[in-house]
PDB file of C-alpha atoms in Angstrom:
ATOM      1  CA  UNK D   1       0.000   0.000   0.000  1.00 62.00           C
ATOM      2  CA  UNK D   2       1.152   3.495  -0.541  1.00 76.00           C
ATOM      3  CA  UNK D   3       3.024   5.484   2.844  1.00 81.00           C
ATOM      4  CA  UNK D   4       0.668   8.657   2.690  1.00 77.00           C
ATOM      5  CA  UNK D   5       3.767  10.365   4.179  1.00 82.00           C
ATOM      6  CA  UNK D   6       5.749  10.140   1.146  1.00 88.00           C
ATOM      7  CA  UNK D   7       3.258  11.462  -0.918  1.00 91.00           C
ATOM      8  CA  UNK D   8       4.126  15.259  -1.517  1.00 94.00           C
ATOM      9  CA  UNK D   9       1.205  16.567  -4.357  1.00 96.00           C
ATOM     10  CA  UNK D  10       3.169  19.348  -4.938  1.00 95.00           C
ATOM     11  CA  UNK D  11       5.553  17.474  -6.903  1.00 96.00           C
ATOM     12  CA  UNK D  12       3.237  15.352  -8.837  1.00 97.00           C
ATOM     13  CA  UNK D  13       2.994  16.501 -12.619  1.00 97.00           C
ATOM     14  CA  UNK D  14       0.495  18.723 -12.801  1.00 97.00           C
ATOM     15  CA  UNK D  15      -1.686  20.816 -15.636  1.00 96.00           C
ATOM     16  CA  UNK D  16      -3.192  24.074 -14.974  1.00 95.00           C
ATOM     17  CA  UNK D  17      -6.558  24.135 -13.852  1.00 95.00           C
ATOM     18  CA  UNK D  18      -7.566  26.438 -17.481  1.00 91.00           C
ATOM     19  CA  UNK D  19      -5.459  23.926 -19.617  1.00 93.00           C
ATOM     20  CA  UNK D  20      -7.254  20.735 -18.169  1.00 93.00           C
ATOM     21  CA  UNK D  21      -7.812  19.691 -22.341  1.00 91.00           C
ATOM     22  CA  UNK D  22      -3.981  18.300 -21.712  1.00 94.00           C
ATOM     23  CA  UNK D  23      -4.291  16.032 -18.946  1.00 96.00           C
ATOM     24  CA  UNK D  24      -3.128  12.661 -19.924  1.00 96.00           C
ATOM     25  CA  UNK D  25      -5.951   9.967 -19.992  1.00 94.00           C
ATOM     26  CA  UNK D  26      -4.795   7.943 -17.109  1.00 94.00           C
ATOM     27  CA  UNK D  27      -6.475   6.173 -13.739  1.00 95.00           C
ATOM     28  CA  UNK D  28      -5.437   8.179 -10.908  1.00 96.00           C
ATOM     29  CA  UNK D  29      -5.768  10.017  -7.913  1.00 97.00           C
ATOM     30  CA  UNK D  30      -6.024  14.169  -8.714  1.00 98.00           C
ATOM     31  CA  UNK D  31      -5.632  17.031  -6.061  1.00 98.00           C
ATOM     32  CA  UNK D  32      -6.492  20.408  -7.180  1.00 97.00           C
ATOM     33  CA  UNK D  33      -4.214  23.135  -5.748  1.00 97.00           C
ATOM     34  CA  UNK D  34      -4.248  26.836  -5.313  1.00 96.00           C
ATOM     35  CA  UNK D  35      -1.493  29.040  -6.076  1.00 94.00           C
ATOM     36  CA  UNK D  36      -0.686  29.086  -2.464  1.00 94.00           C
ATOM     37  CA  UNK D  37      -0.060  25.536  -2.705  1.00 95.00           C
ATOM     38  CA  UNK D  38      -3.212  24.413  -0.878  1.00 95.00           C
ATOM     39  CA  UNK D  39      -5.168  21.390  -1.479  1.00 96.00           C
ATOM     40  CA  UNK D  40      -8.586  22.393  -2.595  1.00 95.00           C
ATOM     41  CA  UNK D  41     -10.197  19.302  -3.183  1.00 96.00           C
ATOM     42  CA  UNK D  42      -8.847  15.247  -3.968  1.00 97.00           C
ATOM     43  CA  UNK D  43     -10.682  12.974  -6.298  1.00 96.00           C
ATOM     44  CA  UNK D  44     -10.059   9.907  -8.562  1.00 95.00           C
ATOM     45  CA  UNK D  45     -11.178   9.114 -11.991  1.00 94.00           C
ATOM     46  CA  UNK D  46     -10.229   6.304 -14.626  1.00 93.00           C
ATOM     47  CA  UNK D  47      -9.620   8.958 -17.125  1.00 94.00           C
ATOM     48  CA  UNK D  48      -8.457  12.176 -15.503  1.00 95.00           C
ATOM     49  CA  UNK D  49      -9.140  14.094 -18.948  1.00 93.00           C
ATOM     50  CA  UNK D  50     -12.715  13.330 -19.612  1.00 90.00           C
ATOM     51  CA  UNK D  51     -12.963  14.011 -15.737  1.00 92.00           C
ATOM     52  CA  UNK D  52     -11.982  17.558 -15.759  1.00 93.00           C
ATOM     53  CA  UNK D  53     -13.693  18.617 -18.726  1.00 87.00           C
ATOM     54  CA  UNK D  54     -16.980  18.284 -17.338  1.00 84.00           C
ATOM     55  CA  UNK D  55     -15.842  18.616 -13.449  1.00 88.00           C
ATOM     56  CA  UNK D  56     -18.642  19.509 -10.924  1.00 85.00           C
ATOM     57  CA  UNK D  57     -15.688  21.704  -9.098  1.00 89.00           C
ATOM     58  CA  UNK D  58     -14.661  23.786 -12.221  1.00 89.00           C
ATOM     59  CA  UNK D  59     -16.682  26.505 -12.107  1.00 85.00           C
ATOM     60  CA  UNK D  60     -15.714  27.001  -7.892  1.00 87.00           C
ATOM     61  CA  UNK D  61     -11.566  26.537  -8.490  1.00 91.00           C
ATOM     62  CA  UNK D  62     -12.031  28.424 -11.481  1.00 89.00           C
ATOM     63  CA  UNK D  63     -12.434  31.283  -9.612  1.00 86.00           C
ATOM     64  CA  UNK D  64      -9.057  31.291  -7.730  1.00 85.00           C
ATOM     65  CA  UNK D  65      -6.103  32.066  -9.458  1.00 82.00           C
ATOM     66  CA  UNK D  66      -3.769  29.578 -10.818  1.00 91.00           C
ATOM     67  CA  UNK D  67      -5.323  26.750  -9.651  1.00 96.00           C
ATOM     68  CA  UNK D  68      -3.014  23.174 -10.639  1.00 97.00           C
ATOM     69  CA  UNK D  69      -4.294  20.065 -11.012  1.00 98.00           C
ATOM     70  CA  UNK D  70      -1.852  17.417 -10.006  1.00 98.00           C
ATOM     71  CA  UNK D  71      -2.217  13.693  -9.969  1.00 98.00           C
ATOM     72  CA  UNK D  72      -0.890  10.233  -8.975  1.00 96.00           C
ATOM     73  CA  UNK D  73      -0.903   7.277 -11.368  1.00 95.00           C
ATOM     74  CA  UNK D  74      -2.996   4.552  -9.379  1.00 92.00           C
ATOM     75  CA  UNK D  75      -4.525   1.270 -10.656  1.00 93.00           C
ATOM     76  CA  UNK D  76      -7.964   1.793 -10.906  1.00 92.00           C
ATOM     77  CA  UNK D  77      -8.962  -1.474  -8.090  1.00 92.00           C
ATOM     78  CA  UNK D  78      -7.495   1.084  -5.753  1.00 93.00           C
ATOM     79  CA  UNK D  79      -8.496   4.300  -6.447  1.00 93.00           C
ATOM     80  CA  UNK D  80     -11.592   4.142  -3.849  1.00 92.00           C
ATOM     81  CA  UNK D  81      -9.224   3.114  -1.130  1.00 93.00           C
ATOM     82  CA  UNK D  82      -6.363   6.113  -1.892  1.00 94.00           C
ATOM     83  CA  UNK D  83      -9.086   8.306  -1.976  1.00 94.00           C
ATOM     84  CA  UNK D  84     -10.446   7.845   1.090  1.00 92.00           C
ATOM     85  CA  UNK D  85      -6.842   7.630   2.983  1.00 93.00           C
ATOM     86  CA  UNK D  86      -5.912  10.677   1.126  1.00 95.00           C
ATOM     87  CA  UNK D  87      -9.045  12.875   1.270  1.00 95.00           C
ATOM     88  CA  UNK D  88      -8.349  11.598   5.525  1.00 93.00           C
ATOM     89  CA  UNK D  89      -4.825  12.520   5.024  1.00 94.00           C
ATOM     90  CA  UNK D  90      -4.868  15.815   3.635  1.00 94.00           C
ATOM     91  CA  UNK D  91      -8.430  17.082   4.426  1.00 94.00           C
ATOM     92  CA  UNK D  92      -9.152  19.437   1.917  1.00 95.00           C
ATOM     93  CA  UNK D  93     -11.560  21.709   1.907  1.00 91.00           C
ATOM     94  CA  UNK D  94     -14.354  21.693  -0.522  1.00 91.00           C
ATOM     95  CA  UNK D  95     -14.130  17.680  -0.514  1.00 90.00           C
ATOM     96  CA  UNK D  96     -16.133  18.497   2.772  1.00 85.00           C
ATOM     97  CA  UNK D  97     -18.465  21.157   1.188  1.00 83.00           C
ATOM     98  CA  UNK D  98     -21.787  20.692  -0.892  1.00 76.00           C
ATOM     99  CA  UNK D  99     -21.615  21.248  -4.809  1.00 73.00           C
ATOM    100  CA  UNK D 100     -22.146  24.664  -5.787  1.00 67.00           C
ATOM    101  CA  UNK D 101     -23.145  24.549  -9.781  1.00 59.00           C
ATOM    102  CA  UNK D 102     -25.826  24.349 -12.443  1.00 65.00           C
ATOM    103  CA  UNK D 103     -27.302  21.165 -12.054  1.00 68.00           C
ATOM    104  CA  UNK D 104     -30.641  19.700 -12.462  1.00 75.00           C
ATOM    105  CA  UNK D 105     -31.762  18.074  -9.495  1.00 77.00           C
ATOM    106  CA  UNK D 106     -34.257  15.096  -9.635  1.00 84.00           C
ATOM    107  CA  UNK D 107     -36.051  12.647  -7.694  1.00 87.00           C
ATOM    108  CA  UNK D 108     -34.512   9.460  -6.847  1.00 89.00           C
ATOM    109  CA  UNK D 109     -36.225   6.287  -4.922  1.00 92.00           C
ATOM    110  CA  UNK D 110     -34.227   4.308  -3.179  1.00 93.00           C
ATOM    111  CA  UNK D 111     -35.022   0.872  -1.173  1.00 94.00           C
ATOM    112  CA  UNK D 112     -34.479   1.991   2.345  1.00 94.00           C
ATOM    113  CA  UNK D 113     -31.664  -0.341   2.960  1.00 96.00           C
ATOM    114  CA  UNK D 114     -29.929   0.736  -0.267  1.00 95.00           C
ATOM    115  CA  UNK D 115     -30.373   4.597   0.838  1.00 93.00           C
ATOM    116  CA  UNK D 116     -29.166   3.652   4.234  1.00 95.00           C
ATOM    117  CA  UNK D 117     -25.940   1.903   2.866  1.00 95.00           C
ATOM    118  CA  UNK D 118     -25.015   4.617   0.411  1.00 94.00           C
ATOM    119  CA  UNK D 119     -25.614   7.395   3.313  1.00 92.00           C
ATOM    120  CA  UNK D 120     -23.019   5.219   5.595  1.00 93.00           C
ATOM    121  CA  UNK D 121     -20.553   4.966   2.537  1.00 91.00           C
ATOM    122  CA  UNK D 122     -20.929   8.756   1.851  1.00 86.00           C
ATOM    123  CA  UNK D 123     -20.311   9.232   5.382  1.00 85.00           C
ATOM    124  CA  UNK D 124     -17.132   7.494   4.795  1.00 85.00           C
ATOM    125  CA  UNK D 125     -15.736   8.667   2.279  1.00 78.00           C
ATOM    126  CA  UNK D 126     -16.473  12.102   3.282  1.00 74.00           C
ATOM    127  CA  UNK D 127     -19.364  13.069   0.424  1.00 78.00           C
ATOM    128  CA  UNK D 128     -22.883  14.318   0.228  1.00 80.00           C
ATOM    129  CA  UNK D 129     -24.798  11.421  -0.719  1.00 85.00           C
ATOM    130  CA  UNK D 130     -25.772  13.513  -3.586  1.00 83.00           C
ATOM    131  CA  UNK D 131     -21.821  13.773  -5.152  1.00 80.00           C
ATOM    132  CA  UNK D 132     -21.589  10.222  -3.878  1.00 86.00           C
ATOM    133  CA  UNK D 133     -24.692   9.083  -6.038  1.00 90.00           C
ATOM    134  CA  UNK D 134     -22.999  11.112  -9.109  1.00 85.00           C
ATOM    135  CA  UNK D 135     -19.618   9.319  -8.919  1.00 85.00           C
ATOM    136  CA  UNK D 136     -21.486   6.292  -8.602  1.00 90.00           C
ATOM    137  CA  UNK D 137     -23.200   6.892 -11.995  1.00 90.00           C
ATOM    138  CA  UNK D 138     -20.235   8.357 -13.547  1.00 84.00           C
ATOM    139  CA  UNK D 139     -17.828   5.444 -12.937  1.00 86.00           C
ATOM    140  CA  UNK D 140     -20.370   2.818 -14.065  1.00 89.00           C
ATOM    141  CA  UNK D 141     -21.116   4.890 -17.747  1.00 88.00           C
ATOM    142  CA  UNK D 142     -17.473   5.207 -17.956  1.00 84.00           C
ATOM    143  CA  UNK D 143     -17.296   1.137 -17.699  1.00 86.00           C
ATOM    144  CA  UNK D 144     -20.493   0.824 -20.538  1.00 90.00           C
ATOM    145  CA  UNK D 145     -18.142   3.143 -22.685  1.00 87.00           C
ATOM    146  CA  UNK D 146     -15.387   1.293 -22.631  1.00 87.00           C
ATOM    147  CA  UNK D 147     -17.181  -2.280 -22.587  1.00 89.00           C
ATOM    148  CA  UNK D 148     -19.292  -0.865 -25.855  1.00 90.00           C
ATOM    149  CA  UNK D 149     -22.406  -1.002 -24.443  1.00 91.00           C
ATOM    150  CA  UNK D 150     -22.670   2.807 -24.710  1.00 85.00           C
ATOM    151  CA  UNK D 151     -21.060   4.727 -27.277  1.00 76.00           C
ATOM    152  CA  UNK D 152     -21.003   8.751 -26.972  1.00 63.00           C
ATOM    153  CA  UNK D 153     -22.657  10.507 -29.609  1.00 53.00           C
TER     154      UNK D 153
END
């Protein structure tokens, strides 16, 4: 497993935040940093591209100035797990803050057991149930695109 001591995101490769189009398409673990070299926010993705090109965060980091996006190469059977000890680890800020942004919300039912396990996991992994739901749904049209089951149009 990976000593979360060693791990010093400021000298990961990085991209800035307004050039995101030239991330490399790679599983990994991403921290978005401020010019002050502050962790705003840690998140993972199987294709850190794609991820940041529609990021719920954008909009928010955009705002600061210079904001980096830096990342760590992980095989994607661990990202949940590095997450979680890094978003523990580091404890940045909006990872603990609701989404501010121009969504459309709708109505989701949920068994009560299933709502009651995903409000525990959000719990965990420090997320609104609401981001937690998105990932969720995210990861799993990621794995139809690259099975074929779902091509983008």
């Amino acid at each position: 497993m990976i000593n979360l001591q060693t791990i010093d995101p400021l000298a990961l490769p990085s991209v800035s935040l307004h050039k995101r189009s030239h991330l490399p398409k790679t599983a990994c673990i991403y921290f978005a940093i401020d010019s002050q070299g502050v962790i705003q926010y840690i998140g993972r993705t199987v294709n850190l591209q794609e991820r940041w090109l529609k990021h719920h965060r954008y909009k928010q980091l955009a705002q600061s100035k210079d904001v980096r996006i830096a990342y760590l190469s992980i095989e994607p059977d661990f990202l949940p797990e590095v997450e979680l000890a890094l978003i523990e680890w580091f404890n940045p800020r909006l990872n603990q803050t609701e989404v501010i942004a121009d969504k459309k919300r709708i109505s989701l039912y949920l068994d009560e057991a299933l709502k009651s396990d995903l409000e525990r996991l959000a719990k965990i992994r420090k997320r609104s149930l609401s981001n937690l739901i998105e990932v969720l749904c995210e990861e799993e049209l990621e794995r139809a695109r690259n099975n074929g089951e779902l091509k983008d149009a």
